[in-house]
């Protein structure tokens, strides 16, 4: 019987090639979109789950409740104190952020950005695969270093490099104690070199003096296997950690939160966090989009199947007359649906294989279609079968319910219920399409807003060079050379970039300050050229002068700092404040500028005098960029010959800060277009069916004098009302969803009515364009042909 079902199903598909093609293509596109989004979502949700016992590992984050500031870092002494005092904690590990340093092996020399320090038990807590060496002891030697397979091949051409030496920063030699496989992409920790924390502890003040109020280190704990993973247990641990901290540092009002390892990638928007984290909201958005697109594809199938019911009515009647019962007929129609679904899956796999490289580029992923992956293939097959059964269920029930006596007399009509069902399907399809058009428009506008918003400084043409090696020790010579060159005269030295985490402190005091208040002040160190190079505006006072020593007692603050201190602008300049216990005089108030991503509000900030390095910033001259780069390379090689010349641009870095939003926009565009294409395929098939059903009506109207335009309008207008209803449904849904998304930005566009109007007319235009071919064909047909049998 099943064999017969399949044979009849294939025969019917071949008999109605046009509609079969539309059904298969629509369902294939739906499966393709769902599979691609599913692969992307699965990758986002898989972060850090490759570690053994990942569900017992947590990162300790810190919070300043007053400012609602959350940071990913803690102080150095906290980790050993937790290990000694909390029995539920099996192990504790500290890591540093990533450092950029010069690595040299023989004549091969590069500045590497992926150098990290970690405690000796790092590789016992985290499961990174060792290719060479012993993970238990690899970080015990302070002069040891663990490198990735990629770096081993880059510098030595082989992974057999144990006991070989690497030189760092032209002065320190380290022995390779381990080689690990390249860090997986789905790890929030990305590094190429790991050095023992014990080496850093020799010179770092945080370790030497047990500094509790300096938050610079990422701290991870692993709970014992007996410790309960309940919410109440986690709260108790957080309270214990806070008690340990308060016992050792009573000044700073800070609380601690344990963040599960598997949630770090998607739920991290913290101060001083590691780069490259994702966004849980985007994951949820795309999960909803995947479901919507698959629903649209299923509805297409159901709509077209029921619309073609008239052609199958006599077949059903004859089958019932010769003894077929309803379950047999339902089985036949479900078999047809499954055949279409399986053919769609085969086409979808081909499409996925072809478009996956493009999708990876858009989504910033490295996904692959592995046909040997049982989990992936089984999931796709399962989705396809479920889709086929769901899509075929209503047509099977509908078609198998025909009464033989009625349909064999030729009295079949789809009736009001059939028309209502088809209109309801069109409404749902275009609700999804309009919602996606609205979402795409809002994401695009927000991206444009981010790119064009006034940051408070001029980001264009700002080239920067890291101050490495001997640059800072030869600072005066560097300044003299730069000042004497026409191409580089507009320069400044700054401690941090607008795109990187600036320092922050609560150690700011002023007259009238509430003793219980601890606002967080951000700080960046600048020089006398900052105002001219960055083109910031001073609302009162002035910037620093040439005498760095004289300026050591001065300070510049921003407008938000004045608001935080409740200090009037007119009396700010000349006022005294204490920073880190040292009295400073405010000499200038700078207009607020945004040195943070636009997801965050501008906070209180002070600008210190730069005396320790950071970056050289040069405002390049128009049309002389290449000459400027060449001149800077020449200067840097004179000043700092041991280091390679590296440069970048601030505007490019700012654009890179919003890569996640750019990817969201690109993916939204693609899936919105595909959802519309799927809807249009169904609409085209439906319009062809309706035009065929109304052939005689069109003939009569034409004989009675109706113009071609009137007939085209009559057929096309059939779909106007469902689209209007779809718009009414889509407006509140998309408004709510996109409002929630925009809440993630401190500065964002507003959602106005024109967006919904654009979406409505776009959907209407697309729908009319889709049905116009069949409408024009029906309107221009010879009425004699349609009426000759009457």
PDB file of N, CA and C in Angstrom, residues 42-59 125-128 183-190 259-267 277-278:
ATOM      1  N   UNK A  42      22.500  27.057  16.938  1.00  0.00           N
ATOM      2  CA  UNK A  42      23.163  25.955  17.644  1.00  0.00           C
ATOM      3  C   UNK A  42      24.610  26.304  17.971  1.00  0.00           C
ATOM      4  N   UNK A  43      25.285  26.976  17.028  1.00  0.00           N
ATOM      5  CA  UNK A  43      26.668  27.381  17.277  1.00  0.00           C
ATOM      6  C   UNK A  43      26.732  28.414  18.402  1.00  0.00           C
ATOM      7  N   UNK A  44      25.813  29.378  18.395  1.00  0.00           N
ATOM      8  CA  UNK A  44      25.799  30.397  19.445  1.00  0.00           C
ATOM      9  C   UNK A  44      25.535  29.778  20.820  1.00  0.00           C
ATOM     10  N   UNK A  45      24.679  28.766  20.854  1.00  0.00           N
ATOM     11  CA  UNK A  45      24.328  28.137  22.132  1.00  0.00           C
ATOM     12  C   UNK A  45      25.362  27.110  22.590  1.00  0.00           C
ATOM     13  N   UNK A  46      26.313  26.779  21.720  1.00  0.00           N
ATOM     14  CA  UNK A  46      27.284  25.728  22.051  1.00  0.00           C
ATOM     15  C   UNK A  46      28.532  26.258  22.750  1.00  0.00           C
ATOM     16  N   UNK A  47      28.637  27.570  22.914  1.00  0.00           N
ATOM     17  CA  UNK A  47      29.870  28.153  23.456  1.00  0.00           C
ATOM     18  C   UNK A  47      30.232  27.580  24.822  1.00  0.00           C
ATOM     19  N   UNK A  48      31.487  27.152  24.918  1.00  0.00           N
ATOM     20  CA  UNK A  48      32.116  26.676  26.164  1.00  0.00           C
ATOM     21  C   UNK A  48      31.535  25.371  26.699  1.00  0.00           C
ATOM     22  N   UNK A  49      30.677  24.721  25.926  1.00  0.00           N
ATOM     23  CA  UNK A  49      30.102  23.462  26.400  1.00  0.00           C
ATOM     24  C   UNK A  49      30.996  22.260  26.102  1.00  0.00           C
ATOM     25  N   UNK A  50      32.119  22.503  25.420  1.00  0.00           N
ATOM     26  CA  UNK A  50      33.055  21.406  25.158  1.00  0.00           C
ATOM     27  C   UNK A  50      33.939  21.123  26.371  1.00  0.00           C
ATOM     28  N   UNK A  51      33.934  22.019  27.355  1.00  0.00           N
ATOM     29  CA  UNK A  51      34.736  21.796  28.559  1.00  0.00           C
ATOM     30  C   UNK A  51      34.095  20.715  29.430  1.00  0.00           C
ATOM     31  N   UNK A  52      34.913  19.828  29.950  1.00  0.00           N
ATOM     32  CA  UNK A  52      34.418  18.827  30.897  1.00  0.00           C
ATOM     33  C   UNK A  52      33.871  19.544  32.139  1.00  0.00           C
ATOM     34  N   UNK A  53      32.698  19.117  32.592  1.00  0.00           N
ATOM     35  CA  UNK A  53      32.067  19.711  33.785  1.00  0.00           C
ATOM     36  C   UNK A  53      31.811  21.214  33.614  1.00  0.00           C
ATOM     37  N   UNK A  54      31.495  21.632  32.381  1.00  0.00           N
ATOM     38  CA  UNK A  54      31.241  23.064  32.150  1.00  0.00           C
ATOM     39  C   UNK A  54      30.107  23.591  33.023  1.00  0.00           C
ATOM     40  N   UNK A  55      29.165  22.702  33.358  1.00  0.00           N
ATOM     41  CA  UNK A  55      28.015  23.144  34.158  1.00  0.00           C
ATOM     42  C   UNK A  55      28.371  23.400  35.619  1.00  0.00           C
ATOM     43  N   UNK A  56      29.621  23.083  36.005  1.00  0.00           N
ATOM     44  CA  UNK A  56      30.068  23.369  37.375  1.00  0.00           C
ATOM     45  C   UNK A  56      31.017  24.569  37.433  1.00  0.00           C
ATOM     46  N   UNK A  57      31.260  25.186  36.273  1.00  0.00           N
ATOM     47  CA  UNK A  57      32.210  26.303  36.214  1.00  0.00           C
ATOM     48  C   UNK A  57      31.453  27.627  36.093  1.00  0.00           C
ATOM     49  N   UNK A  58      31.871  28.605  36.878  1.00  0.00           N
ATOM     50  CA  UNK A  58      31.242  29.931  36.888  1.00  0.00           C
ATOM     51  C   UNK A  58      32.324  31.010  36.823  1.00  0.00           C
ATOM     52  N   UNK A  59      31.963  32.133  36.221  1.00  0.00           N
ATOM     53  CA  UNK A  59      32.841  33.304  36.282  1.00  0.00           C
ATOM     54  C   UNK A  59      32.278  34.267  37.318  1.00  0.00           C
ATOM     55  N   UNK A 125      41.170  23.095  34.833  1.00  0.00           N
ATOM     56  CA  UNK A 125      39.768  23.517  34.877  1.00  0.00           C
ATOM     57  C   UNK A 125      39.154  23.534  33.484  1.00  0.00           C
ATOM     58  N   UNK A 126      39.902  24.029  32.506  1.00  0.00           N
ATOM     59  CA  UNK A 126      39.372  24.176  31.150  1.00  0.00           C
ATOM     60  C   UNK A 126      39.951  23.097  30.234  1.00  0.00           C
ATOM     61  N   UNK A 127      39.067  22.493  29.436  1.00  0.00           N
ATOM     62  CA  UNK A 127      39.462  21.354  28.607  1.00  0.00           C
ATOM     63  C   UNK A 127      39.921  21.811  27.230  1.00  0.00           C
ATOM     64  N   UNK A 128      41.141  22.296  27.155  1.00  0.00           N
ATOM     65  CA  UNK A 128      41.760  22.591  25.865  1.00  0.00           C
ATOM     66  C   UNK A 128      42.704  21.437  25.536  1.00  0.00           C
ATOM     67  N   UNK A 183      42.444  26.939  19.666  1.00  0.00           N
ATOM     68  CA  UNK A 183      41.265  27.151  20.515  1.00  0.00           C
ATOM     69  C   UNK A 183      40.005  27.121  19.652  1.00  0.00           C
ATOM     70  N   UNK A 184      38.996  26.324  20.018  1.00  0.00           N
ATOM     71  CA  UNK A 184      37.767  26.261  19.219  1.00  0.00           C
ATOM     72  C   UNK A 184      37.109  27.634  19.074  1.00  0.00           C
ATOM     73  N   UNK A 185      36.440  27.826  17.942  1.00  0.00           N
ATOM     74  CA  UNK A 185      35.755  29.102  17.712  1.00  0.00           C
ATOM     75  C   UNK A 185      34.683  29.354  18.757  1.00  0.00           C
ATOM     76  N   UNK A 186      34.069  28.257  19.262  1.00  0.00           N
ATOM     77  CA  UNK A 186      32.979  28.434  20.228  1.00  0.00           C
ATOM     78  C   UNK A 186      33.485  28.445  21.669  1.00  0.00           C
ATOM     79  N   UNK A 187      34.576  29.173  21.876  1.00  0.00           N
ATOM     80  CA  UNK A 187      35.115  29.412  23.220  1.00  0.00           C
ATOM     81  C   UNK A 187      35.154  30.914  23.454  1.00  0.00           C
ATOM     82  N   UNK A 188      34.688  31.356  24.624  1.00  0.00           N
ATOM     83  CA  UNK A 188      34.756  32.800  24.895  1.00  0.00           C
ATOM     84  C   UNK A 188      36.190  33.219  25.203  1.00  0.00           C
ATOM     85  N   UNK A 189      37.028  32.244  25.586  1.00  0.00           N
ATOM     86  CA  UNK A 189      38.458  32.497  25.783  1.00  0.00           C
ATOM     87  C   UNK A 189      39.181  32.219  24.468  1.00  0.00           C
ATOM     88  N   UNK A 190      39.748  33.244  23.860  1.00  0.00           N
ATOM     89  CA  UNK A 190      40.482  33.094  22.608  1.00  0.00           C
ATOM     90  C   UNK A 190      41.916  33.562  22.826  1.00  0.00           C
ATOM     91  N   UNK A 259      28.356  33.886  37.187  1.00  0.00           N
ATOM     92  CA  UNK A 259      27.836  33.736  35.827  1.00  0.00           C
ATOM     93  C   UNK A 259      28.206  32.351  35.295  1.00  0.00           C
ATOM     94  N   UNK A 260      27.211  31.503  34.966  1.00  0.00           N
ATOM     95  CA  UNK A 260      27.525  30.170  34.433  1.00  0.00           C
ATOM     96  C   UNK A 260      28.399  30.269  33.184  1.00  0.00           C
ATOM     97  N   UNK A 261      29.341  29.364  33.061  1.00  0.00           N
ATOM     98  CA  UNK A 261      30.294  29.399  31.950  1.00  0.00           C
ATOM     99  C   UNK A 261      29.588  29.412  30.601  1.00  0.00           C
ATOM    100  N   UNK A 262      28.536  28.574  30.458  1.00  0.00           N
ATOM    101  CA  UNK A 262      27.880  28.464  29.153  1.00  0.00           C
ATOM    102  C   UNK A 262      27.066  29.701  28.788  1.00  0.00           C
ATOM    103  N   UNK A 263      26.885  30.630  29.745  1.00  0.00           N
ATOM    104  CA  UNK A 263      26.121  31.845  29.458  1.00  0.00           C
ATOM    105  C   UNK A 263      27.007  33.062  29.207  1.00  0.00           C
ATOM    106  N   UNK A 264      28.303  32.893  29.347  1.00  0.00           N
ATOM    107  CA  UNK A 264      29.198  34.049  29.208  1.00  0.00           C
ATOM    108  C   UNK A 264      29.109  34.650  27.812  1.00  0.00           C
ATOM    109  N   UNK A 265      29.083  33.813  26.791  1.00  0.00           N
ATOM    110  CA  UNK A 265      29.113  34.325  25.411  1.00  0.00           C
ATOM    111  C   UNK A 265      27.890  35.174  25.086  1.00  0.00           C
ATOM    112  N   UNK A 266      26.712  34.734  25.501  1.00  0.00           N
ATOM    113  CA  UNK A 266      25.476  35.414  25.092  1.00  0.00           C
ATOM    114  C   UNK A 266      24.973  36.438  26.101  1.00  0.00           C
ATOM    115  N   UNK A 267      25.422  36.365  27.327  1.00  0.00           N
ATOM    116  CA  UNK A 267      24.872  37.238  28.364  1.00  0.00           C
ATOM    117  C   UNK A 267      25.951  38.105  29.002  1.00  0.00           C
ATOM    118  N   UNK A 277      31.849  38.714  22.395  1.00  0.00           N
ATOM    119  CA  UNK A 277      30.666  38.027  22.919  1.00  0.00           C
ATOM    120  C   UNK A 277      29.463  38.240  22.001  1.00  0.00           C
ATOM    121  N   UNK A 278      28.473  37.355  22.131  1.00  0.00           N
ATOM    122  CA  UNK A 278      27.276  37.427  21.302  1.00  0.00           C
ATOM    123  C   UNK A 278      26.159  38.165  22.006  1.00  0.00           C
TER     124      UNK A 278
END
